[in-house]
Amino acid sequence: MREHISMLEGLGVEAVAVRRAEQLEGLDGLVFPGGESTTIARLLTTSGIRPVLADKLDQGFPVFGTCAGLILLSSAILDGRSDQWSFAALPVEVRRNGYGRQIASFETPVEVEGLGTVPGVFIRAPKIETWGSDVTVLAVHDHGDGDHPVFVRYGPVWGCSFHPELTNDDRIHRLFVESL
Ligand code: GLN
């Protein structure tokens, strides 16, 4: 969260950490950070953000989900907790911890459509297993089992399985900001 905010501020964007539903009003877009998707899901419910954000997503509110944020935007979660829900705003099926649980973190260069190579920091990342034909795949990574998308866009909804905010490379954030 903090890293996303400083990256956005570095791009000249005024960024606030959203903790209450009212704070969503008047925003141009939202970066949905990583963390533990089940914990974030619980906080979204207890804070009352869940129904407000669901409505906004229905109306085309731009949201960029990274890692757990991607899980929460997805249309289906594999290997999730049995009661785990998601906003279903991005037609992708993700596997929680799909790159492995044990040796789960790695860094690899990722070739992004139109941007070139960015550092991809994967931390217990979700793997996109299936995706709609209308989803734009902006980057893929082959972790030994063929190419899987790691950065996707579906209109105003963007998702990334890695953590661009944990690097010094702000081009992915810039791409999202410039789309707003
Ligand atoms: N593995 C986490 C989850 O399933 C996501 C990890 C992350 O956001 N870095 O919630």
CSV table of C-alpha atoms and ligand atoms in Angstrom, one decimal:
chain,number,residue,atom,x,y,z
A,1,MET,CA,0.0,0.0,0.0
A,2,ARG,CA,2.7,2.5,1.1
A,3,GLU,CA,4.9,1.6,-1.9
A,4,HIS,CA,2.0,2.1,-4.3
A,5,ILE,CA,1.3,5.5,-2.8
A,6,SER,CA,4.8,6.7,-3.1
A,7,MET,CA,5.1,5.4,-6.7
A,8,LEU,CA,1.8,7.2,-7.6
A,9,GLU,CA,3.1,10.4,-5.8
A,10,GLY,CA,6.3,10.1,-7.8
A,11,LEU,CA,4.1,10.3,-10.9
A,12,GLY,CA,2.5,13.5,-9.7
A,13,VAL,CA,-0.7,11.8,-8.6
A,14,GLU,CA,-2.5,12.7,-5.4
A,15,ALA,CA,-3.1,9.3,-3.7
A,16,VAL,CA,-5.0,8.4,-0.6
A,17,ALA,CA,-5.1,5.1,1.3
A,18,VAL,CA,-8.8,4.0,1.2
A,19,ARG,CA,-10.0,2.6,4.5
A,20,ARG,CA,-13.6,3.7,4.5
A,21,ALA,CA,-16.3,3.4,1.7
A,22,GLU,CA,-16.9,7.2,1.6
A,23,GLN,CA,-13.3,7.7,0.5
A,24,LEU,CA,-14.0,6.0,-2.8
A,25,GLU,CA,-16.1,8.9,-3.9
A,26,GLY,CA,-14.4,11.4,-6.2
A,27,LEU,CA,-11.5,9.1,-7.0
A,28,ASP,CA,-10.4,8.7,-10.6
A,29,GLY,CA,-9.2,5.2,-10.0
A,30,LEU,CA,-8.0,2.7,-7.5
A,31,VAL,CA,-4.9,0.6,-7.0
A,32,PHE,CA,-5.9,-2.6,-5.2
A,33,PRO,CA,-2.8,-3.8,-3.4
A,34,GLY,CA,-1.4,-7.2,-2.6
A,35,GLY,CA,-1.4,-8.9,0.8
A,36,GLU,CA,-3.5,-11.8,2.0
A,37,SER,CA,-6.6,-12.0,-0.2
A,38,THR,CA,-8.7,-13.6,2.6
A,39,THR,CA,-7.7,-10.9,5.1
A,40,ILE,CA,-8.4,-8.1,2.5
A,41,ALA,CA,-11.7,-9.7,1.7
A,42,ARG,CA,-12.7,-9.7,5.4
A,43,LEU,CA,-11.7,-6.0,5.7
A,44,LEU,CA,-13.6,-5.1,2.5
A,45,THR,CA,-16.7,-6.6,4.2
A,46,THR,CA,-16.3,-5.2,7.7
A,47,SER,CA,-15.4,-1.7,6.4
A,48,GLY,CA,-18.5,-1.6,4.1
A,49,ILE,CA,-16.3,-1.0,1.1
A,50,ARG,CA,-17.4,-4.3,-0.7
A,51,PRO,CA,-20.9,-3.3,-1.9
A,52,VAL,CA,-19.8,0.3,-2.8
A,53,LEU,CA,-16.8,-0.9,-4.8
A,54,ALA,CA,-18.9,-3.6,-6.5
A,55,ASP,CA,-21.3,-0.9,-7.7
A,56,LYS,CA,-18.5,1.3,-8.9
A,57,LEU,CA,-16.9,-1.7,-10.8
A,58,ASP,CA,-20.2,-2.3,-12.4
A,59,GLN,CA,-20.2,1.3,-13.6
A,60,GLY,CA,-16.7,1.1,-15.1
A,61,PHE,CA,-14.6,2.5,-12.3
A,62,PRO,CA,-10.9,1.9,-13.2
A,63,VAL,CA,-9.1,-0.4,-10.8
A,64,PHE,CA,-5.7,-2.0,-11.0
A,65,GLY,CA,-5.2,-5.1,-8.8
A,66,THR,CA,-1.8,-6.4,-8.0
A,67,CYS,CA,-1.3,-9.9,-6.7
A,68,ALA,CA,-4.0,-10.4,-4.0
A,69,GLY,CA,-5.8,-7.4,-5.6
A,70,LEU,CA,-5.9,-9.4,-8.9
A,71,ILE,CA,-7.3,-12.4,-7.0
A,72,LEU,CA,-10.1,-10.2,-5.6
A,73,LEU,CA,-11.0,-8.8,-9.0
A,74,SER,CA,-11.0,-12.2,-10.7
A,75,SER,CA,-14.1,-14.1,-11.8
A,76,ALA,CA,-13.0,-17.4,-10.2
A,77,ILE,CA,-10.5,-18.5,-7.6
A,78,LEU,CA,-8.9,-21.9,-7.7
A,79,ASP,CA,-7.3,-23.3,-4.5
A,80,GLY,CA,-9.0,-20.5,-2.5
A,81,ARG,CA,-10.6,-20.9,0.8
A,82,SER,CA,-14.0,-22.6,0.3
A,83,ASP,CA,-15.9,-19.4,1.3
A,84,GLN,CA,-13.6,-17.0,-0.7
A,85,TRP,CA,-15.4,-14.5,-2.8
A,86,SER,CA,-14.2,-12.1,-5.5
A,87,PHE,CA,-15.7,-9.1,-7.4
A,88,ALA,CA,-15.7,-11.0,-10.8
A,89,ALA,CA,-14.8,-7.7,-12.6
A,90,LEU,CA,-12.0,-9.3,-14.6
A,91,PRO,CA,-12.8,-12.5,-16.6
A,92,VAL,CA,-9.8,-14.5,-15.5
A,93,GLU,CA,-9.6,-17.7,-13.4
A,94,VAL,CA,-6.6,-17.5,-10.9
A,95,ARG,CA,-5.0,-20.1,-8.8
A,96,ARG,CA,-4.0,-18.8,-5.4
A,97,ASN,CA,-0.3,-19.4,-4.8
A,98,GLY,CA,-0.2,-20.9,-8.3
A,99,TYR,CA,3.6,-20.4,-8.6
A,100,GLY,CA,4.2,-22.6,-5.5
A,101,ARG,CA,3.8,-22.2,-1.8
A,102,GLN,CA,7.2,-23.2,-0.5
A,103,ILE,CA,9.7,-21.6,-2.8
A,104,ALA,CA,7.1,-19.1,-3.6
A,105,SER,CA,9.0,-15.9,-4.3
A,106,PHE,CA,11.1,-15.1,-7.3
A,107,GLU,CA,12.2,-12.2,-9.5
A,108,THR,CA,12.3,-12.4,-13.3
A,109,PRO,CA,12.3,-9.9,-16.1
A,110,VAL,CA,8.9,-9.6,-17.7
A,111,GLU,CA,8.4,-8.3,-21.2
A,112,VAL,CA,5.4,-5.9,-21.3
A,113,GLU,CA,3.6,-5.1,-24.5
A,114,GLY,CA,4.5,-1.5,-25.5
A,115,LEU,CA,6.8,-0.9,-22.4
A,116,GLY,CA,9.7,-3.3,-22.8
A,117,THR,CA,11.2,-5.3,-20.0
A,118,VAL,CA,10.2,-4.6,-16.4
A,119,PRO,CA,11.4,-6.4,-13.2
A,120,GLY,CA,8.7,-8.9,-12.1
A,121,VAL,CA,8.7,-9.5,-8.3
A,122,PHE,CA,6.5,-12.5,-7.6
A,123,ILE,CA,5.5,-13.2,-4.0
A,124,ARG,CA,3.2,-16.2,-3.4
A,125,ALA,CA,1.6,-14.9,-6.6
A,126,PRO,CA,-1.6,-16.0,-8.1
A,127,LYS,CA,-1.4,-17.8,-11.5
A,128,ILE,CA,-3.9,-16.9,-14.2
A,129,GLU,CA,-5.0,-20.3,-15.5
A,130,THR,CA,-7.8,-19.2,-17.9
A,131,TRP,CA,-8.9,-15.9,-19.3
A,132,GLY,CA,-11.6,-14.5,-21.5
A,133,SER,CA,-10.9,-14.0,-25.2
A,134,ASP,CA,-11.7,-10.3,-24.7
A,135,VAL,CA,-9.0,-9.9,-22.0
A,136,THR,CA,-5.9,-8.1,-23.3
A,137,VAL,CA,-2.8,-9.9,-22.3
A,138,LEU,CA,0.0,-7.3,-21.8
A,139,ALA,CA,2.6,-9.7,-20.5
A,140,VAL,CA,3.2,-13.5,-20.0
A,141,HIS,CA,5.6,-15.5,-18.0
A,142,ASP,CA,6.6,-19.2,-18.6
A,143,HIS,CA,7.4,-20.8,-15.2
A,144,GLY,CA,8.1,-24.1,-16.8
A,145,ASP,CA,4.6,-25.0,-17.7
A,146,GLY,CA,4.0,-22.7,-20.7
A,147,ASP,CA,3.1,-19.1,-21.0
A,148,HIS,CA,0.6,-17.7,-18.5
A,149,PRO,CA,-0.6,-14.1,-18.5
A,150,VAL,CA,0.9,-12.0,-15.6
A,151,PHE,CA,-0.4,-8.6,-16.6
A,152,VAL,CA,-3.8,-8.2,-18.1
A,153,ARG,CA,-6.4,-5.6,-18.9
A,154,TYR,CA,-10.1,-5.8,-19.4
A,155,GLY,CA,-11.3,-2.3,-20.3
A,156,PRO,CA,-10.9,-0.2,-17.1
A,157,VAL,CA,-9.9,-3.2,-15.0
A,158,TRP,CA,-6.2,-4.1,-14.9
A,159,GLY,CA,-4.5,-7.0,-13.0
A,160,CYS,CA,-1.0,-8.0,-12.4
A,161,SER,CA,0.2,-11.1,-10.6
A,162,PHE,CA,3.5,-9.5,-9.6
A,163,HIS,CA,4.4,-6.4,-7.6
A,164,PRO,CA,5.5,-3.5,-9.7
A,165,GLU,CA,5.4,-1.2,-6.6
A,166,LEU,CA,8.3,-3.1,-5.1
A,167,THR,CA,10.7,-2.0,-7.8
A,168,ASN,CA,12.1,1.4,-9.0
A,169,ASP,CA,10.3,1.0,-12.3
A,170,ASP,CA,7.1,3.1,-12.4
A,171,ARG,CA,6.1,2.4,-16.0
A,172,ILE,CA,3.3,0.0,-15.2
A,173,HIS,CA,1.8,2.5,-12.7
A,174,ARG,CA,2.3,5.2,-15.3
A,175,LEU,CA,0.4,3.1,-17.9
A,176,PHE,CA,-2.6,2.8,-15.6
A,177,VAL,CA,-2.5,6.5,-14.6
A,178,GLU,CA,-2.3,7.6,-18.2
A,179,SER,CA,-5.4,5.5,-19.0
A,180,LEU,CA,-7.5,7.5,-16.4
B,1,GLN,N1,-0.9,-15.6,-1.8
B,1,GLN,C1,-1.6,-14.4,-1.4
B,1,GLN,C2,-3.1,-14.7,-1.3
B,1,GLN,O1,-3.5,-15.6,-1.8
B,1,GLN,C3,-1.3,-13.2,-2.3
B,1,GLN,C4,0.1,-12.8,-2.2
B,1,GLN,C5,0.4,-11.4,-2.5
B,1,GLN,O2,-0.5,-10.5,-2.6
B,1,GLN,N2,1.7,-11.1,-2.5
B,1,GLN,O3,-3.8,-13.9,-0.8
